[in-house]
CSV table of C-alpha atoms in Angstrom, one decimal:
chain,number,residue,atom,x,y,z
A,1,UNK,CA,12.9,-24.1,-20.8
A,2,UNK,CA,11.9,-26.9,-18.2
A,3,UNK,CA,13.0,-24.7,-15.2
A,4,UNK,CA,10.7,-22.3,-15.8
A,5,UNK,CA,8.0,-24.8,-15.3
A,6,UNK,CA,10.1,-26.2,-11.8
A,7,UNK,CA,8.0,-25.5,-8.9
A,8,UNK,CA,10.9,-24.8,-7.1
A,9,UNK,CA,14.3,-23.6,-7.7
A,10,UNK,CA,17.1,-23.3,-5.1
A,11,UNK,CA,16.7,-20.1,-2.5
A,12,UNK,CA,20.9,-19.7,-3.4
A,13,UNK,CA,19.2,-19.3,-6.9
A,14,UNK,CA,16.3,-17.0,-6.3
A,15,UNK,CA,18.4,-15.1,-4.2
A,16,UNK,CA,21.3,-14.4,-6.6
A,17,UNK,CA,18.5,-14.0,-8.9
A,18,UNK,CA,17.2,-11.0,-6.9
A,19,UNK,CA,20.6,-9.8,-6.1
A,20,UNK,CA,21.1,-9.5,-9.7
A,21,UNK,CA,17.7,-8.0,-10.1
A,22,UNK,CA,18.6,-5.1,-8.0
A,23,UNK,CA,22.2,-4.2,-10.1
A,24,UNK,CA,19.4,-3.4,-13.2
A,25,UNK,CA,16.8,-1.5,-11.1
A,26,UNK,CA,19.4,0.8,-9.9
A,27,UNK,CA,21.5,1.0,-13.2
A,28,UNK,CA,18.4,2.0,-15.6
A,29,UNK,CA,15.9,3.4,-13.2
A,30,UNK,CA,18.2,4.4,-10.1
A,31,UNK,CA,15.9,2.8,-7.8
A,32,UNK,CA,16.3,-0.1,-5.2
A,33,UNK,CA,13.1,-2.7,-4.9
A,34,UNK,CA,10.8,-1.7,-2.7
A,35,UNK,CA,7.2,-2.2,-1.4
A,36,UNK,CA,5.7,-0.6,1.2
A,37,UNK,CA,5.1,2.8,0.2
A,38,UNK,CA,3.0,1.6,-2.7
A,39,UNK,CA,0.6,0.9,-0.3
A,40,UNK,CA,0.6,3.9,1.4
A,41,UNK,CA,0.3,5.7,-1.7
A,42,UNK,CA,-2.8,3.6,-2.8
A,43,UNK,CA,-4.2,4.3,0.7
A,44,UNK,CA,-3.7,7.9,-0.2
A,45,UNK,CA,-5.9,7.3,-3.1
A,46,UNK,CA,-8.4,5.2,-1.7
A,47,UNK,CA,-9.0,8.3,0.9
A,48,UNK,CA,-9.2,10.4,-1.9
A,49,UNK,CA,-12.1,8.7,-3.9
A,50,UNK,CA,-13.6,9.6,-0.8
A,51,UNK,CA,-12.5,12.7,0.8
A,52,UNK,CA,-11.2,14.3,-2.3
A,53,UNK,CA,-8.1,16.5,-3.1
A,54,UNK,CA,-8.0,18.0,1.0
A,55,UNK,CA,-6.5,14.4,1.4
A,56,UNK,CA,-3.6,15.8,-0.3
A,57,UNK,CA,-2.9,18.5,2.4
A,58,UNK,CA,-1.8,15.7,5.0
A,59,UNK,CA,1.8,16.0,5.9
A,60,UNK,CA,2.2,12.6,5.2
A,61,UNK,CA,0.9,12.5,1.1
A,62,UNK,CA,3.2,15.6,1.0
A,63,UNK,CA,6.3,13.3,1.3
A,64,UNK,CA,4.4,10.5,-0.7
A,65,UNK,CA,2.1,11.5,-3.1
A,66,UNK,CA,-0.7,9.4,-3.7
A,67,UNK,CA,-0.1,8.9,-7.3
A,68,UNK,CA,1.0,5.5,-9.1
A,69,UNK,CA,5.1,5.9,-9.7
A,70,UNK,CA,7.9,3.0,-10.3
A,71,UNK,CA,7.4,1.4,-7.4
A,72,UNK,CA,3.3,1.2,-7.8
A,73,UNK,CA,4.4,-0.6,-11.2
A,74,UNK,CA,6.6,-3.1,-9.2
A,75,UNK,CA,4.1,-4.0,-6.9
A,76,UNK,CA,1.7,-4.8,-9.4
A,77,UNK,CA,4.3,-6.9,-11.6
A,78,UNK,CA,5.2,-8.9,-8.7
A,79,UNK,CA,1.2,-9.9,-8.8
A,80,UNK,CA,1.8,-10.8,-12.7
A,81,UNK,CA,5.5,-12.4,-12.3
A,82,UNK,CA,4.1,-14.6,-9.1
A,83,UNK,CA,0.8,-15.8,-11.4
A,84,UNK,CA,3.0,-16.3,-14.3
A,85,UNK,CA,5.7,-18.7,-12.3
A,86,UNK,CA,2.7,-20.5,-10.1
A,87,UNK,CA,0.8,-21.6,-13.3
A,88,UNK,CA,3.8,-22.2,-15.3
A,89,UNK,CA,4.7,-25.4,-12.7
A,90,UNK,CA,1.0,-26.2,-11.5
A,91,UNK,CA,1.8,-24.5,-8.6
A,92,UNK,CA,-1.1,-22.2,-8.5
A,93,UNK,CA,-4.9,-22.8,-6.2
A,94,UNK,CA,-6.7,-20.7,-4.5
A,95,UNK,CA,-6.7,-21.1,-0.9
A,96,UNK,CA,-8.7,-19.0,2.2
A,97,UNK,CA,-6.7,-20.9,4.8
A,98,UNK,CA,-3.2,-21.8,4.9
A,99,UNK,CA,-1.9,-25.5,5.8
A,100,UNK,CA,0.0,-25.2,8.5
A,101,UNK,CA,-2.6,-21.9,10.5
A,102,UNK,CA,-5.0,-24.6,9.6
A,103,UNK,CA,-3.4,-27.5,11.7
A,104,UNK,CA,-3.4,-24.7,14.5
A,105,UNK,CA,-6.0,-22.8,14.2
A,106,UNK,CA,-8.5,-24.8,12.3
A,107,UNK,CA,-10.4,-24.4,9.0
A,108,UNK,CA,-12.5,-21.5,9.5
A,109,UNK,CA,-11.4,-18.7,6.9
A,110,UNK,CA,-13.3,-15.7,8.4
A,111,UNK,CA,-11.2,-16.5,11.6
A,112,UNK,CA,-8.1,-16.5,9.2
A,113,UNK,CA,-9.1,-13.0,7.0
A,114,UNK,CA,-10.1,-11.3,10.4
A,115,UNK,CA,-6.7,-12.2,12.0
A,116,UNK,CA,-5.0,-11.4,8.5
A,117,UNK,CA,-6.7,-8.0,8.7
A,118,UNK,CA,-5.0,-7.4,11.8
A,119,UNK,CA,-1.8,-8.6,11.1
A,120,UNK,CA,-1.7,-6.5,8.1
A,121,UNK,CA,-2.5,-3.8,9.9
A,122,UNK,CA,0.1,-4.0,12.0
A,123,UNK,CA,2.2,-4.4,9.1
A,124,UNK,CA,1.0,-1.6,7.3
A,125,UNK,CA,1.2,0.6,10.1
A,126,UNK,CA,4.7,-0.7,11.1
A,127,UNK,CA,6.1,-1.0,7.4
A,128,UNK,CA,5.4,3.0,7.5
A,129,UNK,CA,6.4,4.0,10.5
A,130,UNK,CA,9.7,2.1,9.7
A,131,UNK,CA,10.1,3.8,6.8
A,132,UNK,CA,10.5,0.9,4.4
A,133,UNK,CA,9.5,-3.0,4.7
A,134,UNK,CA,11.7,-6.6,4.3
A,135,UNK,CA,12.4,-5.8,0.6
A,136,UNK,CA,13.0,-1.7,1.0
A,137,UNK,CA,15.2,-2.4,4.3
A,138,UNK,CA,15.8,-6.0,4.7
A,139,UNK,CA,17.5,-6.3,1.1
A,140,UNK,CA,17.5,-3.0,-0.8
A,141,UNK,CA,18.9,-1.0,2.6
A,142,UNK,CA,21.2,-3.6,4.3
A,143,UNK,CA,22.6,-3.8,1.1
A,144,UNK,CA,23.3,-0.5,0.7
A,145,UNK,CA,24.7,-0.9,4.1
A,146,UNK,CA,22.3,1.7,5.6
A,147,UNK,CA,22.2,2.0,9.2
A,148,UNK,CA,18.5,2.4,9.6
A,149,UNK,CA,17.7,-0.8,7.3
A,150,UNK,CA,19.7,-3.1,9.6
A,151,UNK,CA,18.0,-2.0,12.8
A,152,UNK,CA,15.1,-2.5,10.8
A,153,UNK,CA,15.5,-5.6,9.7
A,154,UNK,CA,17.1,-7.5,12.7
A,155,UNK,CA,13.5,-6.1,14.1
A,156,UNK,CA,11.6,-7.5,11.7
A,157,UNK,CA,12.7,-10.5,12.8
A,158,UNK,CA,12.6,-10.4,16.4
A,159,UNK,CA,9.3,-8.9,16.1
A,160,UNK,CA,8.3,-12.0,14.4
A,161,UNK,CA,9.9,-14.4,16.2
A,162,UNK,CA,8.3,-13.3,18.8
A,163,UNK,CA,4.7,-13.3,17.6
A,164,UNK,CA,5.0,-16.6,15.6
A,165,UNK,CA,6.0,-18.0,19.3
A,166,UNK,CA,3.1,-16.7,21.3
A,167,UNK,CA,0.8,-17.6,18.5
A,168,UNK,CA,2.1,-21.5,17.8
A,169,UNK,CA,3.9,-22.2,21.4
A,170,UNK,CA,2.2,-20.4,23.3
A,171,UNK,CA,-2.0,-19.9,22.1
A,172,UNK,CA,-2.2,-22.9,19.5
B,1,UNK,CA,18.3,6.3,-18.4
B,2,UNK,CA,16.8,7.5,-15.7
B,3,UNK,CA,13.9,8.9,-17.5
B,4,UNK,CA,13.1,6.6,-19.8
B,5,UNK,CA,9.6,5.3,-19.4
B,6,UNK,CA,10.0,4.1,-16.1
B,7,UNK,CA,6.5,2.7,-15.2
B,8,UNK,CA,7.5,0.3,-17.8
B,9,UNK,CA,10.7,-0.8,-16.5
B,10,UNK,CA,8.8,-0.7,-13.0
B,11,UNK,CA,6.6,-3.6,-14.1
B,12,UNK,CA,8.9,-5.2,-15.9
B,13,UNK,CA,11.4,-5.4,-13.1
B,14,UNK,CA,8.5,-6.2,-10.7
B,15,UNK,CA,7.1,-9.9,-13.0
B,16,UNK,CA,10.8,-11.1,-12.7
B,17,UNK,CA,10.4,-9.9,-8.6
B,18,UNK,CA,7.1,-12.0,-8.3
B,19,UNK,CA,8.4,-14.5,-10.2
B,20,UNK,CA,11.7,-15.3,-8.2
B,21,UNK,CA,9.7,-14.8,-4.7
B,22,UNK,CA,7.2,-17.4,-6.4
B,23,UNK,CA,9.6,-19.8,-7.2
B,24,UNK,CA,11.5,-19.6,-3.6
B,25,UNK,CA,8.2,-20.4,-2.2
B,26,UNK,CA,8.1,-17.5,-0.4
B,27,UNK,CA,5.1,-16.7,-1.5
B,28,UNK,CA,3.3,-19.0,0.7
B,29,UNK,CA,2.4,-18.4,4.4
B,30,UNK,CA,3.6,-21.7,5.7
B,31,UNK,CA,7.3,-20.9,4.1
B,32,UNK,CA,7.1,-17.6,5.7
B,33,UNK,CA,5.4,-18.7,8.9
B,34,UNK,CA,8.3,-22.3,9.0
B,35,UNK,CA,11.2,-19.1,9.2
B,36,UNK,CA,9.9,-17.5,11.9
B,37,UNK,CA,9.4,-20.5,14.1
B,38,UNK,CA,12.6,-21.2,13.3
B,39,UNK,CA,12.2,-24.1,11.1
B,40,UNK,CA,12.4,-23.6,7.8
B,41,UNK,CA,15.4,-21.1,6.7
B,42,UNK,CA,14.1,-20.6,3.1
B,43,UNK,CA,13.8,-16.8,3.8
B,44,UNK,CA,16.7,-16.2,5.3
B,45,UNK,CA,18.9,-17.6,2.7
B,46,UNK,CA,17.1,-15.8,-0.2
B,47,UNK,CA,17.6,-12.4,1.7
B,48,UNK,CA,20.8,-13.2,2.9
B,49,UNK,CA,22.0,-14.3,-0.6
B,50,UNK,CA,20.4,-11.6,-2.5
B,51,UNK,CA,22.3,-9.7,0.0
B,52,UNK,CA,25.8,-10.6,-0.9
B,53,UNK,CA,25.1,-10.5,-4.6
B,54,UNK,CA,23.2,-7.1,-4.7
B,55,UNK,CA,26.0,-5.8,-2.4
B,56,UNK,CA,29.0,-6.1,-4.2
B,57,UNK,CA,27.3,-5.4,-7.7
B,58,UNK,CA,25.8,-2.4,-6.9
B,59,UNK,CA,29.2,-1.2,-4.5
B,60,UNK,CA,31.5,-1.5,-7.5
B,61,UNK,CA,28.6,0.3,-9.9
B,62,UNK,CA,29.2,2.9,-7.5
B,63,UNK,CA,32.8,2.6,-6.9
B,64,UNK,CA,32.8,3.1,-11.2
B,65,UNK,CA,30.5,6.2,-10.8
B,66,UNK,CA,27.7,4.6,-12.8
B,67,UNK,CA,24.6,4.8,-10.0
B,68,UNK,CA,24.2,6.9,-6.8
B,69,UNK,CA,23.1,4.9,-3.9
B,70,UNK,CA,20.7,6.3,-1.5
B,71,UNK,CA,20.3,4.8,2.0
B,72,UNK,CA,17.7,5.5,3.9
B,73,UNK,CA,17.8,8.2,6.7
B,74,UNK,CA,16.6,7.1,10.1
B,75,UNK,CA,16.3,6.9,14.1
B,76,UNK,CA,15.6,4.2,16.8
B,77,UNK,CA,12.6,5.8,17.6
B,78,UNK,CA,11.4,5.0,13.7
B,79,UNK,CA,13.2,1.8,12.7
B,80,UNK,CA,13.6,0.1,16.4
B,81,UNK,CA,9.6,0.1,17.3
B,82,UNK,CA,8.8,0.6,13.4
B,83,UNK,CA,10.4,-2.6,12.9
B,84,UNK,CA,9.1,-4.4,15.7
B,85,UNK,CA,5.2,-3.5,14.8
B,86,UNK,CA,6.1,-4.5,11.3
B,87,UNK,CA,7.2,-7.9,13.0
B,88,UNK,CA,4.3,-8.7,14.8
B,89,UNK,CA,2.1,-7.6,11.9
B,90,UNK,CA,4.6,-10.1,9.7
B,91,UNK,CA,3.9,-12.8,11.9
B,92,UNK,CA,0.3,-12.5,12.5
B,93,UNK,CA,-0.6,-12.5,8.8
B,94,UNK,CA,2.1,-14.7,7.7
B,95,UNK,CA,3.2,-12.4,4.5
B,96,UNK,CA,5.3,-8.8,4.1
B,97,UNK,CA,4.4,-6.3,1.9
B,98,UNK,CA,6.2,-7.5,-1.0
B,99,UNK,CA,5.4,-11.5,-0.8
B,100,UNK,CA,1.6,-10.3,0.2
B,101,UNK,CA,1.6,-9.5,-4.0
B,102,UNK,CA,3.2,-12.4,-4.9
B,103,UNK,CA,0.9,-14.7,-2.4
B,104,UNK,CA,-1.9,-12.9,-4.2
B,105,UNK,CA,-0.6,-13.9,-7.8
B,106,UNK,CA,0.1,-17.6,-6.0
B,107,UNK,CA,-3.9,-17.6,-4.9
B,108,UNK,CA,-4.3,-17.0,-1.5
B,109,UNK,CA,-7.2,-15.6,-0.6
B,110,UNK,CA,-6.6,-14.7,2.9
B,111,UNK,CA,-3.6,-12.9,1.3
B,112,UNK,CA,-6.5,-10.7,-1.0
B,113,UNK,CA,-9.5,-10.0,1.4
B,114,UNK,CA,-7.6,-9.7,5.0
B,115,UNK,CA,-4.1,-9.4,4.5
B,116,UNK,CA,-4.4,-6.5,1.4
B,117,UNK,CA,-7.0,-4.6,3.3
B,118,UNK,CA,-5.1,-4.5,6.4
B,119,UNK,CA,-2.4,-3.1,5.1
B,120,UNK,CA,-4.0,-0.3,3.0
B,121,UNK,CA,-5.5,0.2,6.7
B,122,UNK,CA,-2.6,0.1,8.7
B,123,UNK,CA,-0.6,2.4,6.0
B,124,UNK,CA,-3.4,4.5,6.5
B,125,UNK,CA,-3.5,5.2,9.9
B,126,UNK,CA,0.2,6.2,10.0
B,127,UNK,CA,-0.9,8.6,7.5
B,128,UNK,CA,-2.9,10.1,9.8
B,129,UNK,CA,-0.7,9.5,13.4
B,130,UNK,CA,2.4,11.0,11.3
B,131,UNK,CA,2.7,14.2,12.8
B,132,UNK,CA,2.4,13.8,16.1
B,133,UNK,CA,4.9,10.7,15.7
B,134,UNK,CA,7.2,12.9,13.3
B,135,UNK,CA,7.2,15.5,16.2
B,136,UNK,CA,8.1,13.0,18.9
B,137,UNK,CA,8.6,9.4,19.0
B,138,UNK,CA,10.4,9.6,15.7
B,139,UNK,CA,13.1,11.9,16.4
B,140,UNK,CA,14.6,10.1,19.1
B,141,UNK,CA,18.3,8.3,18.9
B,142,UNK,CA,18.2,10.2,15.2
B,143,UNK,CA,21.3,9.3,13.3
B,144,UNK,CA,20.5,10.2,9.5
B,145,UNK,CA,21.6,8.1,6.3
B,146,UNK,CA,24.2,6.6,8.8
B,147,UNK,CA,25.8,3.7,6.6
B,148,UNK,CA,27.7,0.9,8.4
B,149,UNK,CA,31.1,2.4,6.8
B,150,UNK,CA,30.5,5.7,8.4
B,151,UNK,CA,30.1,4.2,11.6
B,152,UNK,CA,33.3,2.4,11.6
B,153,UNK,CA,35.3,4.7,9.9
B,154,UNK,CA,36.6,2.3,6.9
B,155,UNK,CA,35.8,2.1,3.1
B,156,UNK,CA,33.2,0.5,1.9
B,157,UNK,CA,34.9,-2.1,0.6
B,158,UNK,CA,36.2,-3.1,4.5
B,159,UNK,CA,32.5,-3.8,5.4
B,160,UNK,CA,31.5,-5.6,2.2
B,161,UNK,CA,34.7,-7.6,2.7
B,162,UNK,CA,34.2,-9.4,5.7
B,163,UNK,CA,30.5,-9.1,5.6
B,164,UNK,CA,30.3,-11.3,2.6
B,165,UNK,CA,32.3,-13.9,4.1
B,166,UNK,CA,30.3,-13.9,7.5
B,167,UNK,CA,27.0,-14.1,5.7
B,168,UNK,CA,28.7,-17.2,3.3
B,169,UNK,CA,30.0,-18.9,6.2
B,170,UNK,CA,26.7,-19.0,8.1
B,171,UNK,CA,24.8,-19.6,5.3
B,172,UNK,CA,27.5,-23.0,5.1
B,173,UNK,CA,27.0,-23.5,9.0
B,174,UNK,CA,22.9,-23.6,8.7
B,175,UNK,CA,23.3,-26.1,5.3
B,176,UNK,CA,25.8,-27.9,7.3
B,177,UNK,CA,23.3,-27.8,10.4
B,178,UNK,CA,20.4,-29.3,8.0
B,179,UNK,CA,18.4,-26.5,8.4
């Protein structure tokens, strides 16, 4: 069982591995992987804890219920699985401030969360508005050869490209 | 099967997830951050080959009757600009959605404290915006659970086809190219 202790294993691997992932999420629980509306539910309940149950009445926790479902359970795995695999090889440390922001940005971590808080509010915000993120379009949809997931995804990606340019081209 | 204790299956499902993203590295911002400068094409091969494999797997579990598929509904006004806000946000923070859990599990802190919350935020504020985008914005260029078949006309199987062997060939061209 030495692989499982690799740090790394071919992406042609992983990614077959994932393929193959998605056949059983679909055959026993009829779902495709997906992310991003486990964080809009969980928004949904962090309003709630303070708001209460009038949170519920928004259109928008209508269509997703702020409740913990399959896809919650997913999410939270995928915390477990990525642990598991990172201390299985050594691979696991904690970091504030990634190598290569660091070479272009420097090592100050409250400038790295502040500009992670925005970027993942973007993210958040764009994830929903797109109806689904790169897992729940860029694999799951294209996949299913949905028409919304590859405009989606080919987004994604310009969208970006583009900001990974202005920010290490361009500012840095 | 459907039924059967699915929060369950949801974790389990989700450790062998977080465990593959973990061990294609794309758990880690600089991975993430090297594809979108264009110089590291770790991401796009694990999408691009879980996109082949997952394709024609779950096509002929469909093809047999044994799952329903479900593609998403949509419009340019929600996937085009969705998509591109979600870019800038990918960029910006260096994770998605899903590799933000596994970056989490990996250790990243930035990933925890800025990253998580600004997602939660971000999801939130759509929450809120929906209705006046759901009224406007979001219904133009609406097209619906269009699939790529649909469009063209053609089986399924005429997409996958030729799809597969574009996606192997420039998966060979970018090996080939040393990237």
């Amino acid at each position: 069982m030495n692989w499982l202790r690799e740090v790394s294993w071919s992406p042609y691997a992983v990614g077959i591995g994932i393929g193959m992932l998605s056949w059983f999420t679909w055959l026993i629980s009829g779902k495709p992987i997906g992310c991003s509306t486990s964080f809009a539910r969980t928004a949904g309940m962090i309003e709630k804890l303070f708001r209460g149950k009038k949170v519920e009445n928004r259109p928008y926790y209508q269509e997703v219920k702020p409740t913990v479902d399959w896809q919650w359970m997913l999410v939270l795995g995928m915390v477990l699985g990525a642990f598991l695999s990172s201390v299985l090889s050594g691979d696991f440390r904690w970091h504030w401030v990634p190598r290569q922001w660091e070479a272009a940005f420097g090592p100050s971590a409250l400038l790295r969360v502040g500009l992670a808080l925005v970027g993942g509010t973007l993210l958040g915000f764009g994830s929903r508005w797109a109806d689904g993120c790169t897992s729940g379009h860029g694999i799951s949809g294209t996949m299913q050869l949905a028409v919304s997931s590859w405009i989606s995804a080919i987004c994604f990606f310009v969208g970006g490209i583009l900001m990974a340019q202005l920010l290490f081209a361009i500012i840095a | 099967m459907k039924t059967r204790s699915p929060l369950a299956w949801g974790l389990l499902f989700g450790i062998i997830f977080g465990f593959l993203l973990q061990k294609g590295g794309v758990t880690k911002y600089d991975v993430i951050i090297g594809q979108l400068l264009l110089q590291d094409f770790t991401v796009l091969k694990i999408i691009l080959t879980a996109v082949v494999s997952g394709m024609i797997g779950i096509h002929l579990m469909k093809s047999l009757g044994w799952i329903q598929l479900d593609p998403k509904s949509g419009s340019w006004g929600k996937n085009a600009i969705g998509g591109l806000i979600f870019g800038l946000g990918f960029a910006l923070l260096g994770y998605c959605p899903g590799t933000i859990a596994g970056a989490i599990g990996n250790g990243y802190l930035d990933a925890l404290v800025g990253g998580l919350a600004g997602i939660l935020l971000g999801s939130g504020l759509l929450a809120v915006a929906y209705p006046r985008l759901q009224a406007g914005v979001m219904k133009r260029g609406h097209f619906g659970d269009l699939t790529l078949p649909r469009l063209f006309k053609v089986s399924d199987w005429a997409v996958i086809g030729p799809l597969s062997l574009v996606i192997v060939l420039a998966l060979y061209l970018l090996e080939r190219a040393g990237l």
